[in-house]
Coordinates of C-alpha atoms in Angstrom, one line a residue:
X1 CA 53.7 202.3 -148.1
X2 CA 56.0 199.7 -149.7
X3 CA 55.5 195.9 -149.3
X4 CA 58.5 195.7 -147.0
X5 CA 57.2 198.6 -144.8
X6 CA 53.8 196.9 -144.6
X7 CA 55.4 193.6 -143.6
X8 CA 57.5 195.4 -141.0
X9 CA 54.5 197.1 -139.6
X10 CA 52.5 193.9 -139.5
X11 CA 55.3 192.1 -137.6
X12 CA 55.6 195.0 -135.1
X13 CA 51.8 194.8 -134.4
X14 CA 52.1 190.9 -134.1
X15 CA 55.0 191.2 -131.6
X16 CA 53.0 193.6 -129.4
X17 CA 49.4 192.4 -129.7
X18 CA 49.3 189.1 -131.6
X19 CA 48.2 188.3 -135.1
X20 CA 46.3 191.3 -136.5
X21 CA 44.1 189.1 -138.7
X22 CA 42.9 187.1 -135.7
X23 CA 42.1 190.4 -134.0
X24 CA 40.2 191.5 -137.1
X25 CA 38.2 188.3 -137.2
X26 CA 37.4 188.5 -133.5
X27 CA 36.1 192.1 -133.7
X28 CA 34.1 191.3 -136.8
X29 CA 32.4 188.4 -135.1
X30 CA 31.6 190.6 -132.1
X31 CA 29.9 193.2 -134.3
X32 CA 27.9 190.5 -136.1
X33 CA 26.9 189.0 -132.7
X34 CA 25.6 192.3 -131.3
X35 CA 23.5 193.0 -134.4
X36 CA 22.2 189.5 -135.2
X37 CA 21.6 188.2 -131.7
X38 CA 19.4 191.2 -131.0
X39 CA 17.7 190.9 -134.3
X40 CA 16.9 187.3 -133.6
X41 CA 15.6 187.9 -130.1
X42 CA 12.0 188.8 -130.8
X43 CA 10.7 186.0 -128.6
X44 CA 12.7 187.2 -125.7
X45 CA 11.8 190.9 -126.3
X46 CA 8.1 189.9 -126.0
X47 CA 8.7 188.6 -122.5
X48 CA 11.8 190.4 -121.1
X49 CA 11.6 193.8 -122.7
X50 CA 13.2 195.6 -125.6
X51 CA 16.7 196.0 -124.1
X52 CA 17.1 193.0 -121.8
X53 CA 18.4 190.6 -124.5
X54 CA 21.0 192.9 -125.9
X55 CA 22.2 194.0 -122.5
X56 CA 22.8 190.4 -121.4
X57 CA 24.6 189.6 -124.7
X58 CA 26.8 192.6 -124.4
X59 CA 27.6 191.8 -120.8
X60 CA 28.9 188.3 -121.8
X61 CA 30.8 189.8 -124.7
X62 CA 32.4 192.3 -122.4
X63 CA 33.5 189.5 -120.1
X64 CA 34.9 187.6 -123.0
X65 CA 36.7 190.7 -124.3
X66 CA 38.3 191.2 -121.0
X67 CA 39.5 187.6 -121.0
X68 CA 40.9 188.0 -124.5
X69 CA 42.8 191.2 -123.5
X70 CA 44.3 189.5 -120.4
X71 CA 45.2 186.2 -122.0
X72 CA 46.8 187.7 -125.1
X73 CA 49.4 189.4 -122.8
X74 CA 50.3 186.2 -121.0
X75 CA 53.1 184.1 -122.3
X76 CA 51.5 180.6 -122.7
X77 CA 54.9 178.8 -122.2
X78 CA 55.1 179.6 -118.5
X79 CA 55.4 176.4 -116.3
X80 CA 52.5 177.5 -114.1
X81 CA 50.2 177.4 -117.1
X82 CA 51.4 174.1 -118.4
X83 CA 51.9 172.2 -115.2
X84 CA 49.1 173.6 -113.1
X85 CA 46.3 175.1 -115.2
X86 CA 45.9 172.3 -117.7
X87 CA 45.5 169.5 -115.2
X88 CA 43.4 171.7 -112.9
X89 CA 41.1 172.6 -115.8
X90 CA 40.8 168.9 -116.8
X91 CA 39.9 167.8 -113.2
X92 CA 37.4 170.6 -112.8
X93 CA 35.8 169.8 -116.2
X94 CA 35.4 166.1 -115.5
X95 CA 33.9 166.9 -112.1
X96 CA 31.3 169.3 -113.7
X97 CA 30.5 166.8 -116.5
X98 CA 29.9 164.0 -113.9
X99 CA 27.8 166.4 -111.8
X100 CA 25.6 167.4 -114.7
X101 CA 25.2 163.8 -115.8
X102 CA 23.8 162.9 -112.4
X103 CA 22.2 166.1 -111.1
X104 CA 22.2 168.5 -114.0
X105 CA 19.3 170.7 -115.2
X106 CA 17.4 169.9 -118.3
X107 CA 17.6 172.6 -121.0
X108 CA 16.0 172.1 -124.4
X109 CA 15.4 168.4 -123.8
X110 CA 18.9 167.5 -122.6
X111 CA 20.6 167.3 -119.2
X112 CA 23.3 169.8 -119.8
X113 CA 23.7 172.6 -117.2
X114 CA 24.5 173.2 -113.6
X115 CA 23.3 176.2 -111.7
X116 CA 25.9 178.5 -110.2
X117 CA 23.9 181.5 -109.1
X118 CA 20.2 182.4 -109.5
X119 CA 19.7 182.9 -113.2
X120 CA 23.3 181.9 -114.0
X121 CA 24.1 178.4 -115.3
X122 CA 27.3 176.7 -116.5
X123 CA 27.3 174.2 -119.4
X124 CA 30.3 171.9 -118.8
X125 CA 30.1 170.6 -122.4
X126 CA 31.4 173.9 -123.7
X127 CA 34.1 174.0 -121.0
X128 CA 35.1 170.4 -122.1
X129 CA 35.9 171.6 -125.6
X130 CA 38.5 174.0 -124.3
X131 CA 39.9 171.5 -121.8
X132 CA 40.3 168.8 -124.3
X133 CA 42.4 171.1 -126.6
X134 CA 44.8 172.0 -123.8
X135 CA 45.0 168.5 -122.5
X136 CA 45.7 167.0 -125.9
X137 CA 48.3 169.6 -126.6
X138 CA 50.1 168.7 -123.4
X139 CA 49.8 164.9 -124.0
X140 CA 50.9 165.0 -127.7
X141 CA 53.8 167.4 -127.0
X142 CA 55.1 165.1 -124.2
X143 CA 54.7 162.1 -126.6
X144 CA 56.9 163.3 -129.5
X145 CA 59.2 160.6 -130.8
X146 CA 61.2 161.2 -134.0
X147 CA 58.7 163.6 -135.4
X148 CA 55.9 161.2 -134.6
X149 CA 53.7 160.5 -131.7
X150 CA 54.4 157.5 -129.6
X151 CA 52.0 154.7 -129.1
X152 CA 51.5 155.6 -125.5
X153 CA 50.7 159.1 -126.5
X154 CA 48.1 158.0 -129.0
X155 CA 46.5 155.7 -126.3
X156 CA 46.4 158.5 -123.7
X157 CA 44.9 160.9 -126.2
X158 CA 42.3 158.4 -127.3
X159 CA 41.3 157.6 -123.7
X160 CA 41.0 161.3 -122.9
X161 CA 38.7 161.9 -125.8
X162 CA 36.7 158.8 -125.0
X163 CA 36.2 159.8 -121.4
X164 CA 35.2 163.4 -122.2
X165 CA 33.0 162.2 -125.1
X166 CA 31.2 159.6 -123.0
X167 CA 30.5 162.1 -120.2
X168 CA 29.2 164.6 -122.8
X169 CA 26.8 162.2 -124.6
X170 CA 23.9 163.2 -122.4
X171 CA 24.3 166.9 -123.5
X172 CA 24.3 166.1 -127.3
X173 CA 25.9 163.7 -129.7
X174 CA 27.4 166.5 -131.8
X175 CA 29.6 167.6 -128.9
X176 CA 31.3 164.1 -128.9
X177 CA 31.7 164.2 -132.7
X178 CA 33.3 167.6 -132.4
X179 CA 35.9 166.4 -129.9
X180 CA 36.8 163.6 -132.3
X181 CA 37.3 166.1 -135.2
X182 CA 39.4 168.4 -133.1
X183 CA 41.6 165.5 -131.9
X184 CA 42.2 164.3 -135.5
X185 CA 43.4 167.8 -136.5
X186 CA 45.8 168.0 -133.5
X187 CA 47.1 164.5 -134.2
X188 CA 47.8 165.5 -137.8
X189 CA 49.7 168.7 -136.8
X190 CA 51.5 166.7 -134.1
X191 CA 52.9 164.5 -136.8
X192 CA 51.0 161.2 -136.1
X193 CA 51.1 158.8 -139.1
X194 CA 47.9 158.2 -140.9
X195 CA 47.6 154.6 -139.8
X196 CA 47.7 155.7 -136.1
X197 CA 44.9 158.2 -136.8
X198 CA 42.9 155.6 -138.5
X199 CA 43.4 153.1 -135.7
X200 CA 42.3 155.8 -133.2
X201 CA 39.2 156.4 -135.3
X202 CA 38.5 152.6 -135.3
X203 CA 38.8 152.7 -131.5
X204 CA 36.2 155.5 -131.3
X205 CA 33.9 153.5 -133.5
X206 CA 34.2 150.4 -131.4
X207 CA 33.6 152.2 -128.1
X208 CA 30.6 154.1 -129.6
X209 CA 29.2 150.9 -131.0
X210 CA 29.5 149.1 -127.7
X211 CA 27.8 152.0 -125.9
X212 CA 24.8 152.1 -128.1
X213 CA 24.5 148.3 -128.2
X214 CA 24.5 148.0 -124.4
X215 CA 22.1 151.0 -124.1
X216 CA 19.8 149.4 -126.7
X217 CA 19.7 146.1 -124.9
X218 CA 19.0 147.7 -121.5
X219 CA 16.2 149.7 -123.0
X220 CA 14.6 146.6 -124.5
X221 CA 14.8 144.7 -121.2
X222 CA 13.3 147.5 -119.2
X223 CA 10.8 148.4 -121.9
X224 CA 11.8 152.0 -121.6
X225 CA 11.8 154.3 -124.6
X226 CA 9.3 152.0 -126.4
X227 CA 7.7 155.1 -127.9
X228 CA 9.8 156.9 -130.6
X229 CA 9.9 160.2 -128.7
X230 CA 10.1 158.9 -125.1
X231 CA 13.0 160.0 -122.9
X232 CA 13.9 159.4 -119.3
X233 CA 13.3 162.5 -117.3
X234 CA 13.1 163.4 -113.6
X235 CA 10.2 161.6 -111.9
X236 CA 7.5 164.1 -111.1
X237 CA 5.6 161.9 -108.6
X238 CA 8.4 160.1 -106.8
X239 CA 11.0 162.9 -106.8
X240 CA 13.5 160.4 -108.3
X241 CA 16.2 161.9 -110.5
X242 CA 17.1 159.8 -113.5
X243 CA 19.9 160.3 -116.0
X244 CA 18.5 161.7 -119.2
X245 CA 19.8 159.9 -122.3
X246 CA 18.8 161.0 -125.8
X247 CA 19.5 158.0 -127.9
X248 CA 15.9 157.7 -129.0
X249 CA 16.0 161.4 -130.1
X250 CA 19.3 160.8 -132.0
X251 CA 17.8 157.7 -133.8
X252 CA 14.7 159.6 -134.8
X253 CA 16.6 162.6 -136.1
X254 CA 19.0 160.5 -138.1
X255 CA 16.1 158.5 -139.5
X256 CA 14.3 161.7 -140.5
X257 CA 17.5 163.0 -142.1
X258 CA 18.1 159.8 -144.1
X259 CA 14.5 159.3 -145.1
X260 CA 13.4 162.9 -145.7
X261 CA 11.3 163.8 -148.7
X262 CA 11.0 167.4 -150.0
X263 CA 10.3 169.7 -147.1
X264 CA 7.7 171.6 -149.0
X265 CA 5.4 168.5 -148.8
X266 CA 5.6 168.2 -145.1
X267 CA 3.1 169.6 -142.6
X268 CA 4.7 171.8 -139.9
X269 CA 4.6 170.0 -136.5
X270 CA 6.2 170.5 -133.1
X271 CA 8.8 167.9 -134.1
X272 CA 10.0 169.5 -137.3
X273 CA 9.2 173.2 -136.8
X274 CA 12.9 174.1 -136.2
X275 CA 13.9 172.5 -139.5
X276 CA 11.0 173.9 -141.4
X277 CA 11.2 177.5 -140.2
X278 CA 15.0 177.6 -140.6
X279 CA 14.7 176.6 -144.3
X280 CA 11.9 179.1 -144.8
X281 CA 14.2 181.8 -143.4
X282 CA 17.0 180.9 -145.7
X283 CA 14.6 180.8 -148.7
X284 CA 13.2 184.2 -147.7
X285 CA 16.7 185.7 -147.6
X286 CA 17.6 184.8 -151.2
X287 CA 20.9 186.2 -152.6
X288 CA 21.2 189.6 -150.8
X289 CA 18.7 189.2 -147.9
X290 CA 15.8 191.3 -146.6
X291 CA 17.9 193.6 -144.5
X292 CA 19.1 193.6 -141.0
X293 CA 16.2 193.7 -138.5
X294 CA 13.6 192.7 -141.1
X295 CA 13.6 188.9 -140.4
X296 CA 10.2 187.4 -140.6
X297 CA 11.0 183.9 -139.2
X298 CA 12.8 185.0 -136.1
X299 CA 9.4 185.3 -134.3
X300 CA 8.4 181.8 -135.2
X301 CA 11.7 179.9 -135.3
X302 CA 12.5 178.3 -131.9
X303 CA 16.0 179.1 -130.6
X304 CA 16.6 181.6 -133.5
X305 CA 19.0 183.5 -131.3
X306 CA 21.2 180.4 -130.6
X307 CA 21.0 177.1 -132.4
X308 CA 19.5 178.6 -135.6
X309 CA 21.0 182.1 -135.7
X310 CA 22.8 181.3 -139.0
X311 CA 19.4 180.9 -140.7
X312 CA 18.5 184.4 -139.5
X313 CA 21.8 185.7 -140.8
X314 CA 21.0 184.3 -144.2
X315 CA 17.5 185.6 -144.1
X316 CA 18.6 189.1 -143.3
X317 CA 21.9 189.3 -145.3
X318 CA 21.3 186.6 -147.9
X319 CA 23.6 183.9 -149.3
X320 CA 26.3 186.6 -149.6
X321 CA 26.2 187.4 -145.9
X322 CA 26.1 183.7 -145.0
X323 CA 29.2 183.1 -147.2
X324 CA 31.0 186.1 -145.5
X325 CA 30.4 184.5 -142.1
X326 CA 31.6 181.1 -143.3
X327 CA 34.8 182.7 -144.8
X328 CA 35.5 184.4 -141.5
X329 CA 35.8 181.1 -139.7
X330 CA 37.7 179.4 -142.5
X331 CA 40.2 182.3 -142.6
X332 CA 40.7 181.9 -138.9
X333 CA 41.7 178.3 -139.5
X334 CA 44.0 179.4 -142.3
X335 CA 45.7 182.0 -140.1
X336 CA 46.3 179.3 -137.5
X337 CA 47.9 177.2 -140.1
X338 CA 50.2 180.1 -141.0
X339 CA 51.2 180.5 -137.4
X340 CA 52.0 176.8 -137.2
X341 CA 54.4 177.2 -140.1
X342 CA 56.3 179.9 -138.2
X343 CA 56.5 177.9 -135.0
X344 CA 59.7 176.0 -134.1
X345 CA 58.0 173.9 -131.4
X346 CA 55.2 171.5 -131.5
X347 CA 53.4 172.6 -128.3
X348 CA 52.4 176.1 -129.6
X349 CA 51.5 174.5 -132.9
X350 CA 49.1 172.2 -131.2
X351 CA 47.6 174.9 -129.0
X352 CA 46.9 177.2 -132.0
X353 CA 45.5 174.6 -134.3
X354 CA 43.5 173.1 -131.5
X355 CA 41.8 176.4 -130.6
X356 CA 41.2 177.3 -134.2
X357 CA 39.8 173.8 -134.9
X358 CA 37.5 174.2 -131.9
X359 CA 36.0 177.5 -133.2
X360 CA 35.9 176.6 -136.9
X361 CA 34.6 173.1 -136.6
X362 CA 31.8 174.1 -134.2
X363 CA 30.9 176.9 -136.7
X364 CA 30.8 174.4 -139.5
X365 CA 28.7 172.0 -137.4
X366 CA 26.2 174.8 -136.7
X367 CA 26.0 175.9 -140.3
X368 CA 25.7 172.3 -141.6
X369 CA 22.8 171.7 -139.2
X370 CA 21.1 174.9 -140.3
X371 CA 21.3 174.2 -144.0
X372 CA 20.3 170.5 -143.7
X373 CA 23.7 168.9 -144.4
X374 CA 23.7 167.3 -140.9
X375 CA 20.8 166.0 -138.8
X376 CA 19.1 168.4 -136.5
X377 CA 21.1 169.1 -133.3
X378 CA 22.0 172.0 -131.0
X379 CA 25.4 173.7 -131.5
X380 CA 25.9 177.5 -131.0
X381 CA 27.6 179.6 -133.6
X382 CA 30.9 180.7 -131.9
X383 CA 30.8 184.2 -130.5
X384 CA 27.6 185.0 -132.4
X385 CA 24.9 182.8 -130.8
X386 CA 23.6 183.7 -127.3
X387 CA 25.0 181.7 -124.4
X388 CA 27.3 182.9 -121.7
X389 CA 29.4 179.7 -121.3
X390 CA 30.0 179.4 -125.1
X391 CA 31.0 183.1 -125.4
X392 CA 33.4 182.9 -122.5
X393 CA 35.0 179.6 -123.8
X394 CA 35.4 180.9 -127.3
X395 CA 36.9 184.2 -126.0
X396 CA 39.5 182.2 -124.1
X397 CA 40.3 180.2 -127.3
X398 CA 40.9 183.5 -129.1
X399 CA 43.0 184.8 -126.2
X400 CA 45.2 181.7 -126.3
X401 CA 45.7 181.9 -130.1
X402 CA 46.7 185.6 -129.8
X403 CA 49.0 184.8 -126.9
X404 CA 50.8 182.1 -128.9
X405 CA 51.0 184.2 -132.0
X406 CA 52.4 187.1 -130.1
X407 CA 55.0 184.9 -128.4
X408 CA 56.1 183.3 -131.6
X409 CA 56.4 186.7 -133.3
X410 CA 58.6 187.9 -130.5
X411 CA 60.9 184.9 -130.5
X412 CA 61.1 184.9 -134.3
X413 CA 62.2 188.5 -134.2
X414 CA 65.8 188.6 -135.5
X415 CA 66.5 191.8 -133.6
X416 CA 66.2 190.0 -130.3
X417 CA 68.7 187.3 -131.3
X418 CA 66.6 184.6 -129.7
X419 CA 66.6 181.3 -131.7
X420 CA 64.4 179.0 -129.6
X421 CA 61.3 179.6 -127.5
X422 CA 62.0 178.5 -123.9
X423 CA 59.8 175.6 -122.8
X424 CA 59.9 173.3 -119.9
X425 CA 61.9 170.1 -120.4
X426 CA 59.8 167.4 -122.0
X427 CA 57.6 169.9 -123.8
X428 CA 60.2 171.4 -126.0
X429 CA 60.0 169.0 -128.9
X430 CA 60.5 170.5 -132.4
X431 CA 57.6 171.1 -134.7
X432 CA 57.4 168.3 -137.3
X433 CA 58.6 170.0 -140.6
X434 CA 57.3 167.5 -143.1
X435 CA 53.8 166.7 -141.8
X436 CA 52.2 165.6 -145.0
X437 CA 55.2 163.4 -146.0
X438 CA 55.4 161.9 -142.6
X439 CA 51.7 161.2 -142.2
X440 CA 51.4 158.9 -145.2
X441 CA 54.3 156.6 -144.2

């Protein structure tokens, strides 16, 4: 088959199903998820049985796969999606975040979940990542001004991220940092100048500094969290429900990270066992790993099937396997960038790069925590770690990317004689064509 025939075949597939590379990455991650999540579930197997963990994971993946299939067939540019679904998702997400902050269930030391059905919980922090991408895409597309983003648009985007981030602090600091990283990428693709992005970063820093200063002063006055590991939890005797804040935990983890000596000289304690066993798993894996299913540390490493599954992947498949997983996520971001280049409008560009940034940045956060580049925190590996809410949200992100890529491929098809993608008035701004040149002005 000649190169032209291959290109033609690729375009035909893209027009019918969406970008083939994104489909390939999605199915590869699904296969890795089924294998590695089961391999890392020895603790669950001991209590729930041999097949229970894999059945539950496959059920969530099946739901996610159904969402991907449905969403990739939906044209994202319909007014109902843009004018109804985005605000509705934003209001629902904020409601869930406020509910969890006040009445949420504590999971792994953080107040982060709300019960929907017996045995089924929702983690709004995962939903917020999806919501902020769609909301920012809507705001930034409406705020286009001479291939730049207006000052009002920057302010609205900054306030949206600040509100979401503030509501998510109780469920983990890395979630807030992730939102900031996603927003920076979307601002760049939207054409915002560098000075505006830096001003927004300064705004985030000021708001964060004020929060921690006020919280620190209140803690000193109340003499709460005087011990290094003390946290506010639900009162067992009085029945009083208190909002769980984790700033003491954050400070301790950051201090441990900045002042850490060689891990081999440390005794293993309840405080550092995740860090210690994850490093042991990676060292045990070496270059090529010990083989799938032969992990030694999965039986000792807490949360090996979720927050530390990347360590188990390295133990079983080695550094080469770990690099392969890393390349999958980076290639997803690269494919998103290629789709952006083909888009004539800024809205689809923002949606694609926002969803790809959500998946890729979360994966990078997870890997950096596992290998010790970032302080210890909890962040699932997209589509691979166990967790129903995370799998569903990441599946929706893949579905949106495939929908956008399919729509762009169809409207870029010269045989259809369609020059421009139809979008509602106010959201039809052109995609900035000189992003790098424009950003440094």
